[in-house]
């Protein structure tokens, strides 16, 4: 029983990363009908920006220039990194995607892959191949809840992820901008005729997706404090699987599928020999997709239209 | 017609010029290839390799060249990056042998790169020393390939014996990367040795993950549930800090034992106090070193600002082994194939070589006979000499 409880806690943490990253894929897909394959590397960029912002803030307050209470550093890091990473994401959209708006889908998909490689190698060139340790922003405390061992960071990671999803959901549902995004997802061709600036909305989608990736990157840095330029690749690919599984373009579907993916991976490793983890986990997903080819919340018409 | 003839003539001339020049001139410089992990998963390893090799070159240049049979030769290092990838290591190895025409190669360091690169060196009949690769397959049935460190088949029983004597434990667990040659091989040797000591089933959890994984919580939860008294994780500094952190957060209080791959200066930087007090076997311990070893450490530290790890020390020894072998051949004939053969034969003859990582004698398979050092990571984060161990 303790074993199951513990693995539920493990899976919640692991799944929240997939969920938050998958949200970014879905955001962009719902608006532009294309998957931003650089998203995993934007997640990496977010983690590095978070690293620099937090070390900078820590240095500033230890030198006495700005006296910040310790608890404030993490929220401040998250907010600053969200803005900076959103800027990077919007820059990517402006430079790499907008010129290709009329181009075939395959070109746009390739662009994403190339931007990803550029971000990785740029990082390698600027910072070198040395690993960075994410600074300790909160003292980790371990305590027992029931039979499971839980830390304050794990609880925070899951809560912040859920909060992000909720905020995004409300944004898409209740604001004018959100409405414009949904409209664009509904009909890409008609929407400029209604006076909605599609370029601005595309920028917004990229910015939001990247800001979410930054949050995921910082939380990831806190949970797994070794940063390296290729850290976004594997996680990015798997989150992409979650985005497909959730249903292309479905924001909440992506979040749910992210958690599901986390649960499948953790429980397969817990029950079967861990050597077979990815083999079994992704076979399960293949089976799910065979029966639900559009994912949990996907709509068939959007899949037929593009990509 | 005449134009075609001219073109053919030109081509023939070009081809003749191309194949003629390297064979006809004698070789005034000795080229030594360094196949190193400069980028990718373990860049610190490549850095140590490069720094140690360059320090050796400084000595040679200060002496006015490498003296072979009474004549002094200029030495050139061809340092290439294998990106910590098997396929790049093979490409680099082939390039150095056929294009740069090096006499002998030092590296690659990690078994993942050294095993395929050793195949190339052996097929193309070029002597190679891997300073750090401990997997038996690197040198197995390859007369042209040598190594400067002990093997995993030796290291596995050393760890099993050490833990049994030090703690008196009987139940072990293993956590390793199934997609990488070195951890996978070592995990298997350790399991065999442990079960030989404590009977079948004494390895109560044998858990794996794949390269680039960052979350090990399911595996560690399984290890905790299995009732193991300690766990062994033969990983690199890329994963060890994360494994230590997650184990502690999941409530694991028992010892975690490592392998020689832990011996990187970067491990302590990344893991901090999580790794204090833990043990691992290695090739040399910097704290408490004397003689030539201390001299090397002081020189390296003065130049690069940190204490060299075992990769640097083993690379240094490999460079000296190469130097000794070249000098033992007695002459450089200028015929590259012949010189390579002479160097290989000289390497195989080396006995009781006094290296900074201990006394070394090569066996016929290209593997050395030497002892392992057990290191304890002190509370100041230093690699402290704890004792010698043998299987």
XYZ file of C-alpha atoms in Angstrom:
698
model
C 0.000 0.000 0.000
C 2.820 2.356 0.919
C 4.431 1.358 -2.329
C 1.394 2.421 -4.343
C 0.986 5.654 -2.373
C 4.621 6.549 -2.895
C 4.406 5.924 -6.608
C 1.290 8.065 -6.885
C 3.292 10.909 -5.364
C 6.188 10.183 -7.763
C 3.852 10.097 -10.739
C 2.120 13.350 -9.791
C 5.429 15.187 -9.812
C 6.687 13.576 -13.023
C 3.356 13.996 -14.780
C 3.103 17.692 -13.964
C 6.165 18.402 -16.121
C 4.698 16.566 -19.080
C 1.393 18.311 -18.527
C 2.764 21.854 -18.400
C 5.046 21.295 -21.405
C 2.297 19.581 -23.395
C 0.092 22.628 -22.761
C 2.565 24.731 -24.738
C 2.415 22.362 -27.708
C -1.353 22.410 -27.664
C -1.610 26.187 -27.359
C 0.389 26.766 -30.504
C -1.299 23.928 -32.334
C -4.780 25.176 -31.592
C -3.976 28.571 -33.056
C -1.618 27.850 -35.941
C -2.339 24.166 -36.620
C 1.318 23.318 -36.370
C 3.444 21.717 -33.708
C 6.278 23.860 -32.499
C 9.006 21.241 -32.345
C 11.360 23.736 -30.722
C 9.153 23.710 -27.629
C 11.313 21.229 -25.707
C 14.292 23.481 -26.252
C 12.332 26.543 -25.233
C 11.707 24.616 -22.020
C 15.498 24.179 -21.734
C 15.987 27.907 -22.422
C 13.442 28.669 -19.708
C 15.342 26.522 -17.215
C 18.589 28.329 -18.032
C 16.951 31.753 -17.857
C 15.525 30.731 -14.492
C 18.991 29.648 -13.437
C 20.531 33.002 -14.372
C 17.713 35.085 -12.919
C 17.752 33.223 -9.603
C 21.553 33.211 -9.246
C 21.512 36.900 -10.152
C 18.861 37.678 -7.546
C 20.667 35.610 -4.927
C 23.927 37.402 -5.697
C 22.231 40.815 -5.535
C 20.692 40.159 -2.160
C 23.835 38.574 -0.722
C 25.870 41.606 -1.834
C 23.315 43.827 -0.172
C 22.273 45.893 -3.211
C 18.666 44.833 -3.012
C 17.512 43.224 0.162
C 15.032 40.556 -0.811
C 13.416 38.227 1.647
C 14.375 34.668 0.760
C 10.821 33.493 0.123
C 10.357 36.191 -2.512
C 13.176 34.982 -4.751
C 11.335 31.988 -6.182
C 8.130 33.794 -7.210
C 10.198 36.676 -8.577
C 12.363 34.242 -10.541
C 9.309 32.551 -11.981
C 7.695 35.836 -13.054
C 10.875 37.315 -14.564
C 11.778 34.077 -16.325
C 8.237 33.805 -17.703
C 8.545 37.221 -19.311
C 12.039 36.626 -20.659
C 11.237 33.180 -22.047
C 8.002 34.496 -23.538
C 10.139 37.058 -25.350
C 12.349 34.281 -26.687
C 9.267 32.353 -27.805
C 7.790 35.372 -29.557
C 11.120 36.047 -31.223
C 11.135 32.477 -32.504
C 7.640 32.982 -33.903
C 8.557 36.267 -35.553
C 11.861 35.097 -37.024
C 11.252 31.453 -37.813
C 7.519 30.880 -38.207
C 5.917 34.045 -39.555
C 7.935 34.139 -42.789
C 6.735 30.593 -43.429
C 3.078 31.185 -42.714
C 2.031 30.421 -46.288
C 4.599 27.668 -46.779
C 3.787 23.947 -46.701
C 3.257 22.437 -43.236
C 6.348 20.258 -43.534
C 8.578 23.339 -43.884
C 7.141 24.860 -40.738
C 7.632 21.603 -38.844
C 11.241 21.433 -40.034
C 11.785 25.028 -38.960
C 10.826 24.024 -35.447
C 13.377 21.222 -35.422
C 16.058 23.586 -36.683
C 15.237 26.286 -34.158
C 15.548 23.574 -31.498
C 19.016 22.622 -32.713
C 19.999 26.288 -32.904
C 18.902 26.855 -29.300
C 20.855 23.801 -28.090
C 24.043 24.623 -29.922
C 23.804 28.318 -29.114
C 23.637 27.388 -25.473
C 26.613 25.067 -25.957
C 28.577 27.792 -27.704
C 27.763 30.528 -25.193
C 27.913 28.614 -21.934
C 30.108 25.640 -22.739
C 29.269 22.041 -22.052
C 29.641 22.385 -18.290
C 26.675 21.318 -16.219
C 24.988 23.975 -14.094
C 23.495 23.344 -10.684
C 20.174 25.017 -10.167
C 20.469 27.090 -6.964
C 18.684 25.945 -3.858
C 15.697 28.300 -3.696
C 13.786 26.444 -1.035
C 15.160 24.225 1.693
C 13.869 20.764 0.963
C 11.980 19.252 3.849
C 10.965 15.629 3.760
C 7.953 14.438 5.688
C 5.646 11.457 5.774
C 2.048 11.662 4.639
C 0.434 8.351 5.380
C 2.853 5.816 3.994
C 4.463 8.027 1.391
C 7.530 10.187 1.717
C 6.757 13.681 0.429
C 8.833 16.845 0.193
C 7.683 20.440 0.249
C 9.169 20.942 -3.236
C 7.108 18.109 -4.678
C 3.913 19.543 -3.270
C 4.851 22.970 -4.595
C 5.617 21.598 -8.065
C 2.257 19.897 -8.369
C 0.373 22.900 -6.957
C 2.108 25.451 -9.170
C 1.494 23.270 -12.235
C -2.178 22.931 -11.414
C -2.408 26.661 -10.799
C -0.843 27.375 -14.196
C -3.367 25.110 -15.911
C -6.237 26.762 -14.122
C -5.031 30.271 -14.997
C -4.567 29.296 -18.626
C -7.973 27.688 -18.752
C -9.608 30.821 -17.370
C -7.633 32.982 -19.773
C -8.745 31.018 -22.813
C -12.325 30.741 -21.583
C -13.019 34.194 -20.207
C -10.878 36.892 -21.825
C -11.243 38.577 -25.190
C -7.776 37.411 -26.185
C -8.731 33.900 -25.283
C -11.822 34.199 -27.377
C -9.741 35.394 -30.319
C -7.482 32.386 -29.909
C -10.398 30.003 -29.870
C -11.833 31.696 -32.916
C -8.561 31.333 -34.728
C -8.467 27.674 -33.846
C -11.989 27.376 -35.224
C -11.391 29.000 -38.579
C -7.987 30.165 -39.587
C -9.162 31.687 -42.897
C -12.210 33.636 -41.787
C -10.776 35.206 -38.689
C -8.758 38.042 -40.322
C -11.975 39.093 -42.058
C -13.476 39.716 -38.629
C -10.684 42.144 -37.813
C -8.697 39.843 -35.526
C -4.953 40.408 -36.048
C -3.684 36.868 -36.618
C -0.019 37.780 -36.240
C -0.646 39.239 -32.805
C -2.620 36.185 -31.736
C 0.128 33.888 -33.015
C 2.670 35.861 -31.004
C 0.430 35.618 -27.967
C 0.131 31.830 -28.312
C 3.884 31.443 -28.599
C 4.452 33.817 -25.702
C 2.003 31.985 -23.438
C 3.362 28.584 -24.393
C 6.922 29.704 -23.744
C 6.017 31.304 -20.419
C 4.536 27.969 -19.357
C 7.686 26.223 -20.545
C 9.700 28.595 -18.355
C 7.634 27.634 -15.309
C 8.153 23.974 -16.143
C 11.877 24.604 -16.624
C 12.282 26.263 -13.235
C 10.277 23.588 -11.432
C 12.308 20.949 -13.270
C 15.509 22.698 -12.173
C 14.331 22.575 -8.568
C 13.432 18.882 -8.758
C 16.376 17.758 -10.921
C 19.067 20.386 -10.363
C 21.534 19.384 -13.104
C 21.064 21.588 -16.170
C 22.494 20.713 -19.587
C 21.845 21.981 -23.131
C 20.075 18.822 -24.317
C 17.763 18.459 -21.322
C 14.713 19.557 -23.341
C 14.906 16.936 -26.046
C 13.624 13.774 -24.396
C 11.137 15.548 -22.144
C 9.973 17.613 -25.116
C 9.350 14.564 -27.273
C 7.463 12.784 -24.551
C 5.374 15.866 -23.805
C 4.617 15.980 -27.513
C 3.269 12.448 -27.180
C 1.093 13.737 -24.351
C -0.174 16.579 -26.543
C -1.172 14.089 -29.249
C -2.712 11.753 -26.718
C -4.736 14.575 -25.197
C -6.127 15.460 -28.585
C -4.427 17.911 -30.909
C -5.274 21.446 -29.927
C -7.097 20.506 -26.746
C -5.516 22.403 -23.892
C -7.076 20.500 -21.022
C -6.672 17.216 -22.865
C -2.931 17.857 -23.033
C -2.769 18.487 -19.317
C -4.688 15.331 -18.486
C -2.642 13.247 -20.899
C 0.565 14.660 -19.396
C -0.434 13.355 -15.993
C -1.543 10.057 -17.505
C 1.834 9.688 -19.203
C 3.599 10.346 -15.912
C 1.456 7.706 -14.208
C 2.039 5.143 -16.950
C 5.804 5.642 -16.911
C 6.136 5.505 -13.152
C 3.810 2.544 -12.627
C 5.250 0.504 -15.478
C 8.706 0.969 -13.946
C 7.309 0.118 -10.534
C 5.521 -3.072 -11.555
C 7.541 -4.475 -14.460
C 11.347 -4.704 -14.718
C 12.468 -1.112 -15.175
C 14.487 -2.064 -18.260
C 11.211 -2.482 -20.135
C 9.725 0.802 -18.939
C 9.604 2.843 -22.129
C 8.850 -0.203 -24.265
C 5.759 -1.087 -22.253
C 4.715 2.503 -21.502
C 4.754 3.587 -25.118
C 3.152 0.374 -26.325
C 0.249 1.173 -24.027
C 0.013 4.622 -25.581
C 0.107 3.124 -29.055
C -2.807 0.899 -28.127
C -4.749 3.873 -26.755
C -4.130 5.796 -29.971
C -5.248 2.832 -32.062
C -8.649 2.988 -30.411
C -8.781 6.757 -30.066
C -6.777 8.055 -33.036
C -7.645 11.672 -32.317
C -6.667 11.449 -28.661
C -9.006 11.988 -25.745
C -10.418 15.373 -26.711
C -9.343 15.717 -30.314
C -11.721 16.555 -33.115
C -11.405 14.776 -36.363
C -12.058 17.751 -38.603
C -9.016 19.698 -37.430
C -6.797 16.701 -38.043
C -8.146 16.318 -41.555
C -7.668 19.957 -42.362
C -4.014 20.369 -41.632
C -0.811 18.451 -40.797
C 39.798 13.915 -78.546
C 42.934 15.713 -77.493
C 40.979 17.623 -74.894
C 39.705 14.411 -73.278
C 43.241 13.128 -73.330
C 44.470 16.260 -71.526
C 41.798 15.916 -68.877
C 42.742 12.292 -68.283
C 46.388 13.237 -68.143
C 45.683 15.930 -65.579
C 43.655 13.512 -63.466
C 46.391 10.901 -63.571
C 48.939 13.511 -62.581
C 46.750 14.627 -59.707
C 46.197 11.106 -58.449
C 49.921 10.362 -58.642
C 50.713 13.551 -56.753
C 48.047 12.696 -54.193
C 49.276 9.222 -53.413
C 52.942 9.903 -53.945
C 53.685 12.656 -51.489
C 52.989 11.092 -48.056
C 54.692 7.807 -48.879
C 57.859 9.219 -50.412
C 58.775 11.718 -47.662
C 60.065 10.507 -44.322
C 58.132 11.484 -41.240
C 59.902 14.279 -39.428
C 57.191 14.732 -36.787
C 55.621 12.144 -34.544
C 51.852 12.599 -34.501
C 49.886 11.353 -31.518
C 46.088 11.299 -31.767
C 43.882 12.228 -28.814
C 40.278 11.045 -29.179
C 38.469 12.839 -26.345
C 34.963 13.535 -25.015
C 35.195 17.318 -25.305
C 31.433 17.949 -25.599
C 28.290 15.899 -24.968
C 27.464 14.064 -21.748
C 30.886 14.156 -20.057
C 32.819 17.222 -21.240
C 34.849 17.408 -18.031
C 36.431 14.103 -19.015
C 37.543 15.542 -22.343
C 38.909 18.630 -20.640
C 41.046 16.566 -18.243
C 42.328 14.496 -21.168
C 43.310 17.568 -23.146
C 45.001 19.340 -20.237
C 47.044 16.275 -19.216
C 48.135 15.604 -22.804
C 49.138 19.224 -23.303
C 51.146 19.190 -20.066
C 53.013 16.167 -21.360
C 53.667 17.930 -24.670
C 55.109 20.924 -22.803
C 57.660 18.619 -21.179
C 58.600 17.137 -24.529
C 58.936 20.554 -26.122
C 61.001 21.818 -23.205
C 63.378 18.904 -23.841
C 63.609 19.910 -27.504
C 61.573 17.013 -28.834
C 61.142 13.305 -28.255
C 64.413 11.409 -28.415
C 64.218 8.091 -30.250
C 67.404 6.173 -31.013
C 69.620 9.234 -30.546
C 67.560 11.486 -32.806
C 65.133 14.155 -31.631
C 61.703 14.299 -33.184
C 59.106 17.026 -32.983
C 55.828 15.784 -31.481
C 52.406 16.974 -32.579
C 49.118 16.240 -30.807
C 46.019 15.790 -32.948
C 43.180 16.466 -30.481
C 39.710 15.605 -31.781
C 36.285 15.767 -30.142
C 34.108 12.632 -30.220
C 31.082 14.431 -28.691
C 30.693 11.536 -26.203
C 29.016 9.568 -28.994
C 29.995 6.131 -30.245
C 29.506 7.030 -33.902
C 31.571 10.220 -33.638
C 34.343 8.344 -31.828
C 34.551 5.941 -34.779
C 34.598 8.794 -37.303
C 37.298 10.660 -35.383
C 39.359 7.511 -34.977
C 39.210 6.720 -38.701
C 40.086 10.293 -39.615
C 43.107 10.376 -37.318
C 44.422 7.039 -38.577
C 43.912 7.453 -42.313
C 43.951 11.213 -42.821
C 46.137 12.676 -40.071
C 48.310 9.546 -40.152
C 48.992 9.465 -36.424
C 51.452 6.944 -35.007
C 49.454 6.029 -31.928
C 46.167 7.115 -30.360
C 45.304 7.922 -26.741
C 41.576 7.711 -25.980
C 38.603 7.580 -26.101
C 37.996 7.530 -22.373
C 34.510 6.098 -21.758
C 33.747 2.535 -22.801
C 30.775 3.624 -24.897
C 33.247 5.372 -27.222
C 36.338 3.212 -26.585
C 34.743 -0.111 -27.587
C 33.781 0.931 -31.138
C 36.891 3.109 -31.555
C 39.064 0.159 -30.467
C 37.543 -1.906 -33.255
C 38.675 0.723 -35.780
C 42.187 0.957 -34.334
C 42.543 -2.824 -34.365
C 41.266 -3.207 -37.931
C 43.483 -0.433 -39.242
C 46.452 -1.758 -37.217
C 47.173 1.359 -35.194
C 48.135 1.076 -31.524
C 45.682 2.702 -29.127
C 45.560 3.178 -25.354
C 42.310 4.011 -23.641
C 43.273 5.572 -20.312
C 39.899 5.190 -18.568
C 37.736 2.553 -20.311
C 37.151 -0.309 -17.889
C 34.862 -2.529 -19.985
C 36.632 -5.809 -20.987
C 35.334 -5.603 -24.569
C 37.557 -2.596 -25.286
C 40.687 -4.755 -25.493
C 39.233 -8.256 -25.848
C 40.776 -10.086 -28.832
C 42.296 -6.835 -30.029
C 46.100 -7.031 -30.003
C 46.408 -3.368 -31.026
C 44.340 -1.970 -28.157
C 45.614 -1.296 -24.630
C 44.281 0.420 -21.528
C 45.866 2.139 -18.543
C 43.194 1.295 -15.947
C 41.784 -1.840 -14.360
C 38.727 -3.634 -15.747
C 35.082 -3.781 -14.734
C 35.397 -7.528 -14.248
C 37.983 -6.643 -11.599
C 36.121 -3.656 -10.173
C 32.849 -5.572 -9.603
C 34.318 -8.089 -7.122
C 36.397 -5.310 -5.486
C 33.216 -3.389 -4.626
C 31.384 -6.527 -3.463
C 34.278 -7.469 -1.172
C 34.732 -3.976 0.156
C 31.065 -3.526 1.117
C 30.927 -6.964 2.737
C 34.010 -6.230 4.853
C 33.231 -2.590 5.619
C 29.529 -2.852 6.509
C 28.794 -6.576 6.766
C 25.731 -6.217 4.522
C 24.117 -9.183 2.784
C 21.344 -7.577 0.704
C 22.289 -5.366 -2.225
C 20.434 -3.318 -4.827
C 21.706 -1.928 -8.127
C 20.545 1.120 -10.123
C 22.157 1.591 -13.539
C 21.781 2.929 -17.079
C 20.869 -0.009 -19.300
C 21.649 1.923 -22.497
C 25.311 2.627 -21.745
C 28.079 0.004 -21.953
C 30.009 0.937 -18.847
C 27.239 0.989 -16.200
C 25.524 -2.023 -17.704
C 28.717 -4.112 -17.748
C 29.731 -3.100 -14.257
C 26.255 -3.724 -12.843
C 26.422 -7.271 -14.185
C 29.909 -7.943 -12.777
C 28.889 -6.582 -9.415
C 25.738 -8.722 -9.357
C 27.720 -11.867 -10.199
C 30.342 -11.140 -7.542
C 27.758 -10.298 -4.877
C 25.714 -13.432 -5.527
C 28.874 -15.501 -5.409
C 29.575 -14.098 -1.926
C 26.052 -14.097 -0.493
C 24.159 -16.645 -2.537
C 21.547 -16.380 -5.300
C 18.839 -13.786 -4.651
C 21.050 -11.595 -2.485
C 20.758 -8.808 -5.043
C 17.203 -7.926 -4.037
C 16.583 -5.159 -6.579
C 18.225 -4.747 -9.980
C 16.804 -1.559 -11.441
C 17.651 0.302 -14.600
C 16.850 3.450 -16.560
C 17.984 4.844 -19.904
C 20.438 7.611 -20.768
C 19.013 11.153 -20.348
C 16.412 10.014 -17.818
C 16.059 12.490 -15.012
C 13.473 10.898 -12.772
C 14.430 7.731 -10.900
C 11.721 7.878 -8.249
C 9.917 4.690 -9.344
C 13.154 2.702 -9.329
C 14.316 4.087 -5.980
C 10.898 3.434 -4.445
C 11.266 -0.165 -5.593
C 14.748 -0.396 -4.074
C 13.461 0.962 -0.759
C 10.617 -1.558 -0.813
C 12.986 -4.437 -1.544
C 14.721 -4.245 1.845
C 18.181 -3.666 0.399
C 20.804 -2.519 2.892
C 22.674 -0.366 0.370
C 22.612 0.330 -3.320
C 25.283 0.426 -5.920
C 25.074 2.899 -8.801
C 27.878 2.875 -11.397
C 26.856 6.160 -13.030
C 28.542 9.375 -14.158
C 28.285 12.817 -12.580
C 25.405 13.582 -14.907
C 23.039 11.287 -12.984
C 24.658 10.651 -9.587
C 23.662 14.022 -8.012
C 20.045 13.466 -9.092
C 20.036 9.879 -7.822
C 21.433 10.964 -4.442
C 18.906 13.807 -4.126
C 15.910 11.692 -5.061
C 16.997 8.830 -2.807
C 17.229 11.175 0.151
C 13.862 12.760 -0.615
C 12.228 9.368 -0.818
C 13.502 8.575 2.665
C 16.535 6.391 1.904
C 19.114 6.612 4.748
C 21.427 3.700 3.916
C 24.757 3.959 2.091
C 25.032 4.391 -1.659
C 28.214 3.000 -3.214
C 29.713 4.169 -6.488
C 32.280 3.103 -9.039
C 35.342 4.764 -10.566
C 33.085 6.883 -12.795
C 32.278 8.938 -9.660
C 35.831 10.233 -9.498
C 35.226 13.505 -11.334
C 35.872 16.931 -9.871
C 32.423 17.859 -11.137
C 30.570 15.331 -8.952
C 31.181 17.228 -5.720
C 30.326 20.570 -7.380
C 26.974 19.231 -8.499
C 26.007 16.992 -5.586
C 27.364 19.074 -2.673
C 26.884 17.592 0.781
C 24.664 14.803 -0.561
C 27.776 12.818 -1.507
C 29.821 13.330 1.669
C 30.871 10.162 3.440
C 30.218 7.867 0.468
C 32.718 5.357 -0.949
C 33.839 4.417 -4.426
C 36.805 2.538 -5.901
C 39.098 4.372 -8.259
C 42.513 4.514 -9.872
C 44.119 7.153 -7.698
C 43.320 9.449 -4.780
C 44.480 13.052 -4.906
C 44.295 13.720 -1.151
C 47.329 12.188 0.542
C 49.351 11.657 -2.656
C 53.166 11.632 -2.605
C 56.113 11.656 -5.007
C 55.514 11.920 -8.740
C 51.741 11.795 -8.208
C 51.869 14.871 -5.972
C 54.145 16.661 -8.409
C 51.631 16.058 -11.195
C 48.700 17.212 -9.046
C 50.475 20.414 -7.966
C 51.483 21.293 -11.501
C 47.998 20.634 -12.859
C 46.319 22.583 -10.085
C 48.653 25.555 -10.502
C 47.867 25.686 -14.205
C 44.133 24.954 -14.319
C 42.935 25.866 -10.853
C 41.498 22.544 -9.723
C 42.752 19.147 -8.588
C 43.019 16.721 -11.517
C 40.659 13.758 -11.490
C 41.536 10.186 -12.345
C 40.959 10.735 -16.069
C 43.721 13.335 -16.140
C 46.061 11.145 -14.068
C 45.435 8.087 -16.259
C 45.859 10.156 -19.427
C 49.174 11.388 -18.070
C 50.257 7.788 -17.464
C 49.073 6.805 -20.939
C 51.133 9.585 -22.509
C 54.207 8.384 -20.614
C 53.476 4.784 -21.672
C 53.268 5.927 -25.280
C 56.489 7.876 -24.871
C 58.256 4.870 -23.371
C 56.980 2.577 -26.108
C 58.094 4.924 -28.876
C 61.518 5.276 -27.297
C 61.777 1.502 -26.780
C 61.331 0.924 -30.520
C 64.812 2.366 -30.985
C 64.144 4.128 -34.263
C 61.491 5.818 -36.380
C 61.752 4.212 -39.799
C 59.379 6.589 -41.553
C 57.291 3.669 -42.771
C 54.117 4.335 -40.811
C 52.784 0.777 -40.873
C 56.090 -0.570 -39.614
C 56.442 2.110 -36.934
C 52.913 1.430 -35.697
C 53.738 -2.267 -35.424
C 56.965 -1.493 -33.540
C 55.135 0.751 -31.072
C 52.476 -1.917 -30.485
C 55.123 -4.545 -29.790
C 56.983 -2.193 -27.453
C 53.756 -1.440 -25.523
C 53.043 -5.138 -25.065
C 56.525 -5.592 -23.586
C 56.147 -2.942 -20.840
C 56.727 -4.309 -17.337
C 56.718 -2.679 -13.882
C 56.057 0.767 -15.292
C 56.015 3.296 -12.414
C 52.984 5.448 -13.210
C 51.358 8.063 -11.023
C 48.327 5.752 -10.673
C 50.461 2.849 -9.467
C 52.806 0.221 -10.817
C 51.641 -1.319 -14.064
C 52.501 -4.396 -16.122
C 50.714 -5.189 -19.377
C 49.320 -8.661 -19.951
C 49.194 -10.164 -23.425
C 45.582 -8.908 -23.811
C 46.595 -5.292 -23.359
C 45.123 -5.068 -19.854
C 47.294 -3.941 -16.952
C 47.802 -5.647 -13.612
C 47.338 -3.075 -10.811
C 45.404 -2.522 -7.511
C 42.287 -0.416 -6.833
C 42.139 2.473 -4.386
C 39.034 2.964 -2.228
C 38.137 6.614 -1.841
C 35.872 8.230 0.746
C 34.356 11.610 -0.100
C 35.252 13.692 2.947
C 33.021 16.277 4.615
C 35.010 18.954 2.780
C 34.167 17.281 -0.528
C 37.675 15.899 -1.107
C 38.441 12.453 -2.488
C 40.266 10.932 0.470
C 42.399 7.810 0.306
C 40.680 5.130 2.429
C 42.519 1.911 1.575
C 43.592 -0.498 -1.126
C 41.315 -3.275 -2.309
C 41.624 -6.298 -4.496
C 39.053 -8.877 -5.533
